[in-house]
Amino acid sequence: MSTSRTELKDLGKFKLIETITENFKLHHPTSIHGIGDDAAVIDTGNFYILVTTNMLVEGVAFDLTYCPLKHVGYKAVVGTMADIIAMNGTLEQITVSIAISNRFTLEAVQELYQGIYRACEHYKVDLVGGDTTSSTSGLILSITAIGKVVKEKLCLRKGAKPYDLVCVTGDLGAAYLGLQILNREKKIFEVDPHMQPKLEPYQHLIERQLKPEARTEIIQLFDQENILPSSMIDISGGLASGLLHINKVSGVGITIYENKLPINQKTYETAEALHLSSTLCALHGGEDYELLFTIPQSELPKIEKHPNIHVIGYVTDVSLGVKLITNSDESIEINAQGW
Amino acid sequence: MSTSRTELKDLGKFKLIETITENFKLHHPTSIHGIGDDAAVIDTGNFYILVTTNMLVEGVAFDLTYCPLKHVGYKAVVGTMADIIAMNGTLEQITVSIAISNRFTLEAVQELYQGIYRACEHYKVDLVGGDTTSSTSGLILSITAIGKVVKEKLCLRKGAKPYDLVCVTGDLGAAYLGLQILNREKKIFEVDPHMQPKLEPYQHLIERQLKPEARTEIIQLFDQENILPSSMIDISGGLASGLLHINKVSGVGITIYENKLPINQKTYETAEALHLSSTLCALHGGEDYELLFTIPQSELPKIEKHPNIHVIGYVTDVSLGVKLITNSDESIEINAQGW
């Protein structure tokens, strides 16, 4: 028995997963891809089943001071869905497990499930199972999503090739700034419980934080236009993290341009007001539930007019690393540095 | 907005699940069965996929004072597997999510995953995904299992018919008594930390509690002998609860006999020493991870010599309810009463 003591905080999430799962082997030929992509891939003969799972802990993933339970439920479904979409798949079923302390009433749990219900109705997803148990503190949610994808249309993080275009959907940084605003108002509220939070000017940011949507229409577009991304990843963990994953797994370099990053006007203004860099918010903020993907240059005509798809750079040789070309034409190496 | 306040403890787990999921509809024709059986059933064309999920909270599902992390991991896999087996399926893939407080070191998490690894190797199961996050208190595990079953061999809780035989596997009540012994020794230890726990005499009970196994060989037997149970359920929630589920879902009555209950000699002796009824331990103890199933009487010759299958009664008309015929020939109604 080893008596060494390694603190988890010194390790980081990805290194932890790598360390604890290194000995595991796959026994079944149906297990096509295991750990290491947005979802696991299981062969059913006719198509692939995609499986992904998220665990959300109160006080870590969400704060009930400003996040209504309905939104927690809705966002939990969308977050899990984003992983299925990032494989170019469609979500069909979910299971939801909850652990709840006796602080919660039936009415509170019902509110949570109203959010889950809303997301299930909106995205046509079936809740097919789950578990309920008590917790010693707070609320913990675990959602597993089961999707499917036509075999030939599966998109992995692996597959990007030099000269491919690098694209992102939607706009970046807003969810992170929404969180900063909510945290600021929470602190003011803690000092003065009679204050009215000033949230109206930040509606876009707060909506991106509290009620994100899944990019199902992009997957539909790929299908209609017969586009097959060479690689794809969900960037709810941040754009920089997504770029580094594709860099590592595809074995390519990536160069992106600061002036191509899709940043909403309100995101710019708010970042400035809070003395933050909107570029860093876009790179590392996370929780945007957007897609990062690469496509061959020949596919450009099919996507360049789409209002929610933005070409931000191109794929290079792996020796060039992951680079940001700034507005002042400097080349900066992008790393996993968070905040 | 309703202002009523219903405490969850007044509701019970099954009523809670019923209440929060009553509005949910199934949208996909592939969702064959949702909530309400041991696992969800999804149609892939060639066969059915089975999906089930369990959430285990430290201090609720396990106590790390006497349950080594390796056993927590092993038992978590077996527990989820039991739900797949109860559908007459085989488990192929699992995902494991953990939330952990900073009290745990990497070495502790590795020990947990060693248990998961041992179970995966023993039962040929592939760990294909998961999530890790921090928790504000203790360890929470969420396991989702994905199995498969030939369509014609699917067993539900529904399907038992009058005159069918009622069978259980293994022996009952031991895991519950193992827990009582561990709790007793824990209390002694709290008073005198120098004491050596006296566990040797209770090896069978403690093994049943800490390291249960899954009844995969019964599913193989069904396959070899071409037996299709008319209904089946995992009884880790207790035999009584399993009988009542089949009663409700199949719309039948069930009569079982006290003198047919498979109770190990050590279970008898320990129950007696602790002033507990071994019959009640067998009925309500739970955590035995055994199977309860019904078969037509014509199948009796195929199972009656099997050392781990016990015929404990028969299916009746629903009007007769769920009954235990005691050793003194009294007929007692079985209800959901726990401990």
Coordinates of N, CA and C in Angstrom, one line a residue, chain A residues 38-233:
Chain A
D38 N -16.0 14.0 -26.9 CA -17.2 14.6 -26.2 C -18.2 13.5 -25.7
A39 N -18.2 12.4 -26.5 CA -19.1 11.3 -26.1 C -18.5 9.9 -26.5
A40 N -18.9 8.9 -25.8 CA -18.5 7.5 -26.2 C -19.2 7.1 -27.4
V41 N -18.7 6.2 -28.2 CA -19.3 5.8 -29.5 C -19.5 4.2 -29.4
I42 N -20.7 3.8 -29.5 CA -21.0 2.4 -29.4 C -21.7 1.9 -30.7
D43 N -21.2 0.8 -31.3 CA -21.7 0.4 -32.6 C -23.0 -0.5 -32.3
T44 N -24.1 -0.2 -33.0 CA -25.3 -1.0 -32.9 C -25.5 -1.8 -34.3
G45 N -24.6 -1.7 -35.2 CA -24.8 -2.4 -36.5 C -25.3 -1.4 -37.5
N46 N -26.5 -0.8 -37.2 CA -27.1 0.1 -38.2 C -26.5 1.5 -38.1
F47 N -26.2 1.9 -36.9 CA -25.7 3.3 -36.6 C -24.9 3.3 -35.3
Y48 N -24.3 4.4 -35.0 CA -23.6 4.5 -33.7 C -24.5 5.2 -32.7
I49 N -24.4 4.6 -31.5 CA -25.0 5.2 -30.3 C -23.9 6.1 -29.6
L50 N -24.3 7.3 -29.2 CA -23.4 8.2 -28.5 C -23.8 8.3 -27.1
V51 N -22.9 8.2 -26.1 CA -23.2 8.3 -24.7 C -22.3 9.3 -24.0
T52 N -22.9 10.2 -23.3 CA -22.1 11.2 -22.5 C -22.8 11.5 -21.2
T53 N -22.0 11.9 -20.2 CA -22.6 12.1 -18.9 C -22.0 13.3 -18.2
N54 N -22.8 14.1 -17.5 CA -22.3 15.3 -16.8 C -22.8 15.3 -15.4
M55 N -21.9 15.7 -14.5 CA -22.3 15.8 -13.1 C -22.2 17.3 -12.6
L56 N -23.3 17.7 -12.0 CA -23.4 19.1 -11.7 C -23.7 19.3 -10.2
V57 N -22.8 19.9 -9.5 CA -22.9 20.0 -8.0 C -23.2 21.5 -7.6
E58 N -24.2 21.6 -6.8 CA -24.6 22.9 -6.3 C -23.4 23.6 -5.6
G59 N -23.2 24.9 -5.9 CA -22.0 25.6 -5.3 C -20.8 25.4 -6.1
V60 N -20.8 24.5 -7.1 CA -19.6 24.3 -8.0 C -20.1 24.7 -9.4
A61 N -21.1 24.0 -9.9 CA -21.6 24.2 -11.3 C -22.7 25.3 -11.3
F62 N -23.4 25.5 -10.2 CA -24.4 26.5 -10.2 C -24.6 27.0 -8.8
D63 N -25.2 28.3 -8.8 CA -25.4 28.9 -7.5 C -26.9 29.3 -7.4
L64 N -27.6 28.7 -6.5 CA -29.1 28.9 -6.5 C -29.5 30.3 -6.0
T65 N -28.5 31.1 -5.6 CA -28.8 32.4 -5.2 C -29.4 33.2 -6.4
Y66 N -28.8 33.0 -7.6 CA -29.3 33.7 -8.7 C -29.7 32.8 -9.9
C67 N -29.5 31.5 -9.7 CA -29.9 30.6 -10.8 C -31.1 29.8 -10.4
P68 N -32.3 30.2 -10.9 CA -33.6 29.5 -10.5 C -33.4 28.0 -10.9
L69 N -34.0 27.1 -10.1 CA -34.0 25.7 -10.3 C -34.4 25.3 -11.7
K70 N -35.4 26.0 -12.3 CA -35.9 25.7 -13.6 C -34.8 25.9 -14.6
H71 N -33.9 26.9 -14.5 CA -32.8 27.1 -15.4 C -31.7 26.1 -15.2
V72 N -31.5 25.7 -13.9 CA -30.5 24.6 -13.7 C -30.9 23.4 -14.4
G73 N -32.2 23.0 -14.4 CA -32.7 21.8 -15.1 C -32.5 22.0 -16.6
Y74 N -32.9 23.1 -17.1 CA -32.9 23.4 -18.6 C -31.4 23.3 -19.1
K75 N -30.6 24.0 -18.4 CA -29.2 24.1 -18.7 C -28.5 22.8 -18.7
A76 N -28.9 22.0 -17.7 CA -28.2 20.6 -17.5 C -28.5 19.8 -18.8
V77 N -29.7 19.9 -19.3 CA -30.1 19.1 -20.5 C -29.3 19.6 -21.7
V78 N -29.3 21.0 -21.8 CA -28.6 21.6 -23.0 C -27.1 21.3 -22.9
G79 N -26.5 21.3 -21.7 CA -25.1 21.0 -21.6 C -24.7 19.6 -22.0
T80 N -25.5 18.7 -21.7 CA -25.3 17.3 -22.1 C -25.5 17.1 -23.6
M81 N -26.5 17.8 -24.1 CA -26.8 17.8 -25.5 C -25.7 18.3 -26.3
A82 N -25.0 19.3 -25.8 CA -23.9 19.9 -26.6 C -22.8 18.8 -26.9
D83 N -22.6 17.9 -26.0 CA -21.6 16.8 -26.2 C -22.0 15.9 -27.4
I84 N -23.3 15.7 -27.4 CA -23.8 14.8 -28.5 C -23.8 15.5 -29.9
I85 N -24.1 16.8 -29.9 CA -24.1 17.6 -31.1 C -22.7 17.7 -31.6
A86 N -21.7 17.8 -30.7 CA -20.3 17.9 -31.1 C -19.8 16.7 -31.8
M87 N -20.5 15.6 -31.7 CA -20.1 14.3 -32.4 C -20.9 14.3 -33.7
N88 N -21.7 15.4 -34.0 CA -22.5 15.4 -35.2 C -23.8 14.5 -35.1
G89 N -24.1 14.3 -33.8 CA -25.3 13.4 -33.5 C -26.5 14.1 -33.1
T90 N -27.6 13.4 -32.9 CA -28.8 14.0 -32.4 C -29.1 13.2 -31.1
L91 N -29.6 14.0 -30.1 CA -29.9 13.5 -28.8 C -31.3 12.9 -28.8
E92 N -31.5 11.7 -28.3 CA -32.8 11.1 -28.3 C -33.3 10.9 -26.9
Q93 N -32.4 10.3 -26.0 CA -32.8 10.0 -24.7 C -31.9 10.5 -23.6
I94 N -32.4 10.8 -22.4 CA -31.6 11.2 -21.3 C -32.1 10.4 -20.0
T95 N -31.1 10.2 -19.1 CA -31.5 9.8 -17.8 C -31.0 10.9 -16.8
V96 N -31.8 11.2 -15.8 CA -31.5 12.2 -14.8 C -31.5 11.7 -13.4
S97 N -30.3 11.8 -12.7 CA -30.3 11.3 -11.3 C -30.1 12.6 -10.5
I98 N -30.7 12.6 -9.3 CA -30.5 13.7 -8.4 C -30.3 13.2 -7.0
A99 N -29.4 13.9 -6.3 CA -29.2 13.7 -4.8 C -29.6 15.0 -4.2
I100 N -30.5 15.0 -3.3 CA -31.0 16.2 -2.7 C -31.1 16.2 -1.2
S101 N -30.7 17.3 -0.5 CA -30.7 17.4 0.9 C -32.2 17.7 1.3
N102 N -32.5 17.5 2.6 CA -33.8 17.8 3.1 C -34.2 19.3 3.1
R103 N -33.3 20.1 2.7 CA -33.6 21.6 2.5 C -34.6 21.8 1.4
F104 N -34.6 20.8 0.4 CA -35.4 21.0 -0.7 C -36.8 20.4 -0.5
T105 N -37.9 21.1 -1.0 CA -39.2 20.5 -0.9 C -39.6 19.9 -2.2
L106 N -40.7 19.2 -2.2 CA -41.2 18.6 -3.5 C -41.4 19.8 -4.5
E107 N -41.9 20.9 -4.1 CA -42.1 22.0 -5.0 C -40.8 22.5 -5.7
A108 N -39.7 22.4 -4.9 CA -38.4 22.8 -5.5 C -38.0 21.8 -6.5
V109 N -38.1 20.5 -6.2 CA -37.7 19.4 -7.1 C -38.6 19.5 -8.4
Q110 N -39.9 19.8 -8.2 CA -40.8 20.0 -9.4 C -40.3 21.1 -10.3
E111 N -39.9 22.2 -9.7 CA -39.4 23.3 -10.5 C -38.2 22.9 -11.3
L112 N -37.3 22.2 -10.7 CA -36.1 21.6 -11.4 C -36.5 20.8 -12.6
Y113 N -37.5 19.9 -12.4 CA -38.0 19.0 -13.4 C -38.8 19.8 -14.5
Q114 N -39.4 20.9 -14.1 CA -40.1 21.8 -15.1 C -39.1 22.3 -16.1
G115 N -37.9 22.6 -15.7 CA -36.8 23.1 -16.6 C -36.3 21.9 -17.5
I116 N -36.2 20.7 -16.9 CA -35.8 19.6 -17.6 C -36.9 19.2 -18.7
Y117 N -38.1 19.4 -18.2 CA -39.3 19.1 -19.1 C -39.3 20.1 -20.3
R118 N -39.1 21.4 -20.0 CA -39.1 22.4 -21.0 C -38.0 22.1 -22.1
A119 N -36.8 21.7 -21.6 CA -35.7 21.4 -22.6 C -36.1 20.1 -23.4
C120 N -36.7 19.1 -22.7 CA -37.0 17.9 -23.4 C -38.1 18.1 -24.4
E121 N -39.1 19.0 -24.1 CA -40.1 19.3 -25.1 C -39.5 20.1 -26.3
H122 N -38.7 21.1 -26.0 CA -38.1 22.0 -27.0 C -37.3 21.2 -27.9
Y123 N -36.4 20.3 -27.4 CA -35.5 19.6 -28.3 C -35.9 18.2 -28.6
K124 N -37.1 17.8 -28.2 CA -37.7 16.5 -28.5 C -36.7 15.4 -28.0
V125 N -36.6 15.4 -26.7 CA -35.7 14.4 -26.0 C -36.6 13.7 -25.0
D126 N -36.3 12.3 -24.9 CA -37.1 11.5 -24.0 C -36.4 11.3 -22.7
L127 N -37.0 11.6 -21.6 CA -36.5 11.2 -20.3 C -36.9 9.8 -20.0
V128 N -35.9 8.9 -20.0 CA -36.2 7.4 -19.9 C -35.8 6.8 -18.6
G129 N -35.1 7.5 -17.7 CA -34.7 6.9 -16.5 C -34.0 7.8 -15.6
G130 N -33.6 7.3 -14.4 CA -32.9 8.1 -13.5 C -32.9 7.5 -12.1
D131 N -32.4 8.2 -11.2 CA -32.3 7.8 -9.8 C -32.6 9.0 -8.9
T132 N -33.1 8.7 -7.7 CA -33.2 9.8 -6.7 C -32.6 9.3 -5.4
T133 N -31.9 10.1 -4.7 CA -31.4 9.7 -3.4 C -31.2 10.9 -2.6
S134 N -30.9 10.8 -1.3 CA -30.7 11.9 -0.5 C -29.2 12.3 -0.4
S135 N -29.0 13.6 -0.2 CA -27.6 14.1 -0.1 C -27.4 14.7 1.2
T136 N -26.2 14.7 1.7 CA -25.9 15.3 3.0 C -25.8 16.8 2.9
S137 N -25.5 17.3 1.7 CA -25.5 18.8 1.5 C -25.8 19.2 0.1
G138 N -26.9 19.9 -0.1 CA -27.2 20.5 -1.4 C -27.8 19.6 -2.4
L139 N -27.7 20.0 -3.7 CA -28.3 19.3 -4.8 C -27.2 18.9 -5.8
I140 N -27.2 17.6 -6.2 CA -26.3 17.1 -7.2 C -27.1 16.5 -8.3
L141 N -26.8 16.9 -9.5 CA -27.5 16.4 -10.7 C -26.5 15.6 -11.5
S142 N -27.0 14.4 -12.0 CA -26.2 13.7 -13.0 C -27.0 13.4 -14.2
I143 N -26.6 13.8 -15.3 CA -27.4 13.6 -16.6 C -26.6 12.7 -17.5
T144 N -27.2 11.7 -18.0 CA -26.6 10.9 -19.1 C -27.4 11.1 -20.4
A145 N -26.7 11.3 -21.5 CA -27.4 11.5 -22.7 C -27.1 10.4 -23.7
I146 N -28.1 9.9 -24.4 CA -27.9 8.9 -25.4 C -28.4 9.4 -26.8
G147 N -27.4 9.6 -27.7 CA -27.8 10.1 -29.0 C -27.4 9.1 -30.1
K148 N -27.7 9.4 -31.3 CA -27.3 8.6 -32.4 C -26.7 9.4 -33.6
V149 N -25.9 8.7 -34.4 CA -25.3 9.3 -35.5 C -25.2 8.3 -36.6
V150 N -25.4 8.6 -37.8 CA -25.1 7.8 -39.0 C -23.6 7.6 -39.0
K151 N -23.2 6.3 -39.2 CA -21.8 6.0 -39.0 C -20.8 6.9 -39.8
E152 N -21.2 7.2 -41.0 CA -20.3 7.9 -41.9 C -20.2 9.4 -41.5
K153 N -21.2 9.8 -40.6 CA -21.2 11.3 -40.3 C -20.6 11.6 -38.9
L154 N -20.1 10.6 -38.2 CA -19.5 10.8 -36.9 C -18.3 11.8 -37.0
C155 N -18.3 12.8 -36.1 CA -17.2 13.7 -36.1 C -16.5 13.6 -34.7
L156 N -15.2 13.4 -34.8 CA -14.4 13.3 -33.6 C -13.5 14.5 -33.4
R157 N -12.8 14.6 -32.3 CA -11.8 15.7 -32.1 C -10.6 15.5 -33.0
K158 N -10.4 14.2 -33.4 CA -9.3 13.8 -34.3 C -9.8 13.9 -35.7
G159 N -8.9 14.4 -36.6 CA -9.3 14.4 -38.0 C -9.0 15.7 -38.7
A160 N -8.7 16.8 -37.9 CA -8.4 18.1 -38.6 C -7.1 17.9 -39.4
K161 N -7.0 18.6 -40.5 CA -5.9 18.5 -41.4 C -5.4 19.9 -41.8
P162 N -4.0 20.0 -41.9 CA -3.5 21.4 -42.3 C -4.2 22.0 -43.5
Y163 N -4.4 23.3 -43.4 CA -5.2 24.1 -44.4 C -6.7 24.0 -44.2
D164 N -7.2 23.1 -43.4 CA -8.6 23.2 -43.0 C -8.9 24.6 -42.4
L165 N -10.2 25.0 -42.5 CA -10.6 26.2 -41.9 C -11.1 25.9 -40.5
V166 N -10.9 26.8 -39.6 CA -11.3 26.7 -38.2 C -12.5 27.6 -37.9
C167 N -13.6 27.0 -37.5 CA -14.9 27.7 -37.4 C -15.4 27.6 -36.0
V168 N -16.1 28.7 -35.5 CA -16.9 28.5 -34.3 C -18.3 29.1 -34.6
T169 N -19.3 28.6 -33.8 CA -20.7 29.0 -33.9 C -20.9 30.1 -32.9
G170 N -22.0 30.9 -33.1 CA -22.5 31.8 -32.1 C -21.6 32.9 -31.7
D171 N -21.7 33.4 -30.5 CA -20.7 34.4 -30.0 C -20.1 34.0 -28.7
L172 N -18.9 34.5 -28.4 CA -18.1 33.9 -27.3 C -17.9 34.9 -26.2
G173 N -17.8 34.4 -25.0 CA -17.5 35.3 -23.9 C -18.7 35.8 -23.1
A174 N -19.8 35.7 -23.7 CA -21.0 36.3 -23.1 C -21.4 35.6 -21.8
A175 N -21.4 34.3 -21.9 CA -21.9 33.5 -20.7 C -21.0 33.8 -19.5
Y176 N -19.7 33.9 -19.8 CA -18.7 34.2 -18.7 C -19.0 35.5 -18.1
L177 N -19.2 36.5 -18.9 CA -19.5 37.9 -18.4 C -20.9 37.9 -17.7
G178 N -21.8 37.2 -18.2 CA -23.1 37.1 -17.5 C -22.9 36.6 -16.1
L179 N -22.0 35.6 -15.9 CA -21.7 35.1 -14.6 C -21.1 36.2 -13.7
Q180 N -20.2 37.0 -14.3 CA -19.5 38.0 -13.5 C -20.5 39.1 -13.0
I181 N -21.5 39.4 -13.9 CA -22.5 40.3 -13.5 C -23.4 39.8 -12.4
L182 N -23.8 38.5 -12.5 CA -24.6 37.9 -11.5 C -23.9 37.8 -10.2
N183 N -22.6 37.5 -10.2 CA -21.8 37.5 -9.0 C -21.7 38.9 -8.4
R184 N -21.5 39.9 -9.2 CA -21.4 41.2 -8.7 C -22.7 41.6 -8.0
E185 N -23.9 41.4 -8.7 CA -25.1 41.7 -8.1 C -25.4 40.9 -6.8
K186 N -24.9 39.7 -6.8 CA -25.1 38.9 -5.5 C -24.3 39.5 -4.4
K187 N -23.1 40.0 -4.6 CA -22.3 40.6 -3.6 C -23.0 41.9 -3.1
I188 N -23.6 42.7 -4.0 CA -24.3 43.9 -3.6 C -25.5 43.5 -2.7
F189 N -26.2 42.4 -3.2 CA -27.4 42.0 -2.5 C -27.1 41.5 -1.1
E190 N -25.9 40.9 -0.9 CA -25.5 40.4 0.4 C -25.3 41.5 1.4
V191 N -24.8 42.7 0.9 CA -24.6 43.9 1.7 C -26.0 44.5 1.9
D192 N -26.8 44.6 0.9 CA -28.1 45.3 1.0 C -29.2 44.5 0.4
P193 N -29.9 43.7 1.3 CA -30.9 42.8 0.8 C -32.1 43.5 0.2
H194 N -32.2 44.8 0.3 CA -33.3 45.6 -0.3 C -33.0 46.0 -1.7
M195 N -31.8 45.9 -2.1 CA -31.5 46.4 -3.5 C -32.2 45.6 -4.6
Q196 N -32.5 46.3 -5.7 CA -33.0 45.6 -6.8 C -31.9 45.4 -7.8
P197 N -31.6 44.1 -8.2 CA -30.5 43.9 -9.1 C -30.7 44.6 -10.4
K198 N -29.7 45.2 -10.9 CA -29.7 45.9 -12.2 C -29.3 44.9 -13.3
L199 N -30.2 44.1 -13.9 CA -29.9 43.1 -14.8 C -30.3 43.4 -16.2
E200 N -31.3 44.3 -16.4 CA -31.8 44.6 -17.7 C -30.8 44.9 -18.8
P201 N -29.8 45.7 -18.5 CA -28.8 46.1 -19.6 C -28.0 44.9 -20.0
Y202 N -28.0 43.8 -19.2 CA -27.1 42.7 -19.5 C -27.9 41.5 -20.0
Q203 N -29.1 41.7 -20.5 CA -30.0 40.6 -20.8 C -29.3 39.5 -21.6
H204 N -28.6 39.9 -22.7 CA -27.9 38.9 -23.6 C -27.0 38.0 -22.8
L205 N -26.1 38.7 -22.0 CA -25.1 38.0 -21.2 C -25.7 37.0 -20.2
I206 N -26.7 37.5 -19.5 CA -27.4 36.7 -18.5 C -28.1 35.5 -19.1
E207 N -28.8 35.8 -20.2 CA -29.5 34.7 -20.9 C -28.5 33.6 -21.4
R208 N -27.3 34.0 -21.8 CA -26.3 33.1 -22.3 C -25.8 32.3 -21.1
Q209 N -25.8 32.9 -19.9 CA -25.3 32.2 -18.7 C -26.4 31.3 -18.2
L210 N -27.6 31.8 -18.1 CA -28.7 31.0 -17.4 C -29.5 30.1 -18.3
K211 N -29.6 30.5 -19.5 CA -30.5 29.7 -20.4 C -29.8 29.5 -21.8
P212 N -28.7 28.8 -21.8 CA -28.1 28.6 -23.1 C -28.9 27.6 -23.9
E213 N -28.7 27.7 -25.2 CA -29.4 26.8 -26.1 C -28.4 25.9 -26.8
A214 N -28.9 24.8 -27.4 CA -28.0 23.9 -28.1 C -28.0 24.2 -29.6
R215 N -26.9 24.0 -30.3 CA -26.8 24.4 -31.7 C -27.3 23.3 -32.6
T216 N -28.5 22.8 -32.4 CA -29.0 21.7 -33.2 C -29.1 22.2 -34.7
E217 N -29.4 23.5 -34.9 CA -29.6 23.9 -36.3 C -28.3 23.8 -37.1
I218 N -27.1 23.8 -36.5 CA -25.9 23.7 -37.2 C -25.7 22.2 -37.7
I219 N -26.1 21.3 -36.9 CA -26.1 19.9 -37.2 C -27.0 19.6 -38.4
Q220 N -28.2 20.3 -38.4 CA -29.2 20.1 -39.5 C -28.6 20.7 -40.7
L221 N -27.9 21.9 -40.6 CA -27.3 22.5 -41.8 C -26.2 21.6 -42.4
F222 N -25.4 21.0 -41.5 CA -24.4 20.0 -42.0 C -25.0 18.9 -42.9
D223 N -26.1 18.5 -42.3 CA -26.9 17.4 -43.0 C -27.4 17.8 -44.3
Q224 N -28.1 19.0 -44.3 CA -28.7 19.5 -45.6 C -27.7 19.8 -46.6
E225 N -26.6 20.5 -46.2 CA -25.6 20.9 -47.1 C -24.5 19.9 -47.4
N226 N -24.7 18.7 -46.8 CA -23.7 17.6 -47.0 C -22.3 18.0 -46.6
I227 N -22.2 18.7 -45.4 CA -20.9 19.1 -44.9 C -20.5 18.1 -43.8
L228 N -19.2 17.6 -43.9 CA -18.7 16.7 -42.9 C -17.5 17.4 -42.3
P229 N -17.6 18.0 -41.1 CA -16.4 18.6 -40.5 C -15.3 17.6 -40.3
S230 N -14.1 18.0 -40.5 CA -13.0 17.0 -40.3 C -12.7 16.8 -38.8
S231 N -13.1 17.7 -37.9 CA -13.0 17.5 -36.5 C -14.0 18.5 -35.9
M232 N -14.5 18.1 -34.7 CA -15.5 19.0 -34.0 C -15.4 18.8 -32.5
I233 N -15.7 19.8 -31.7 CA -15.7 19.7 -30.3 C -16.6 20.8 -29.7

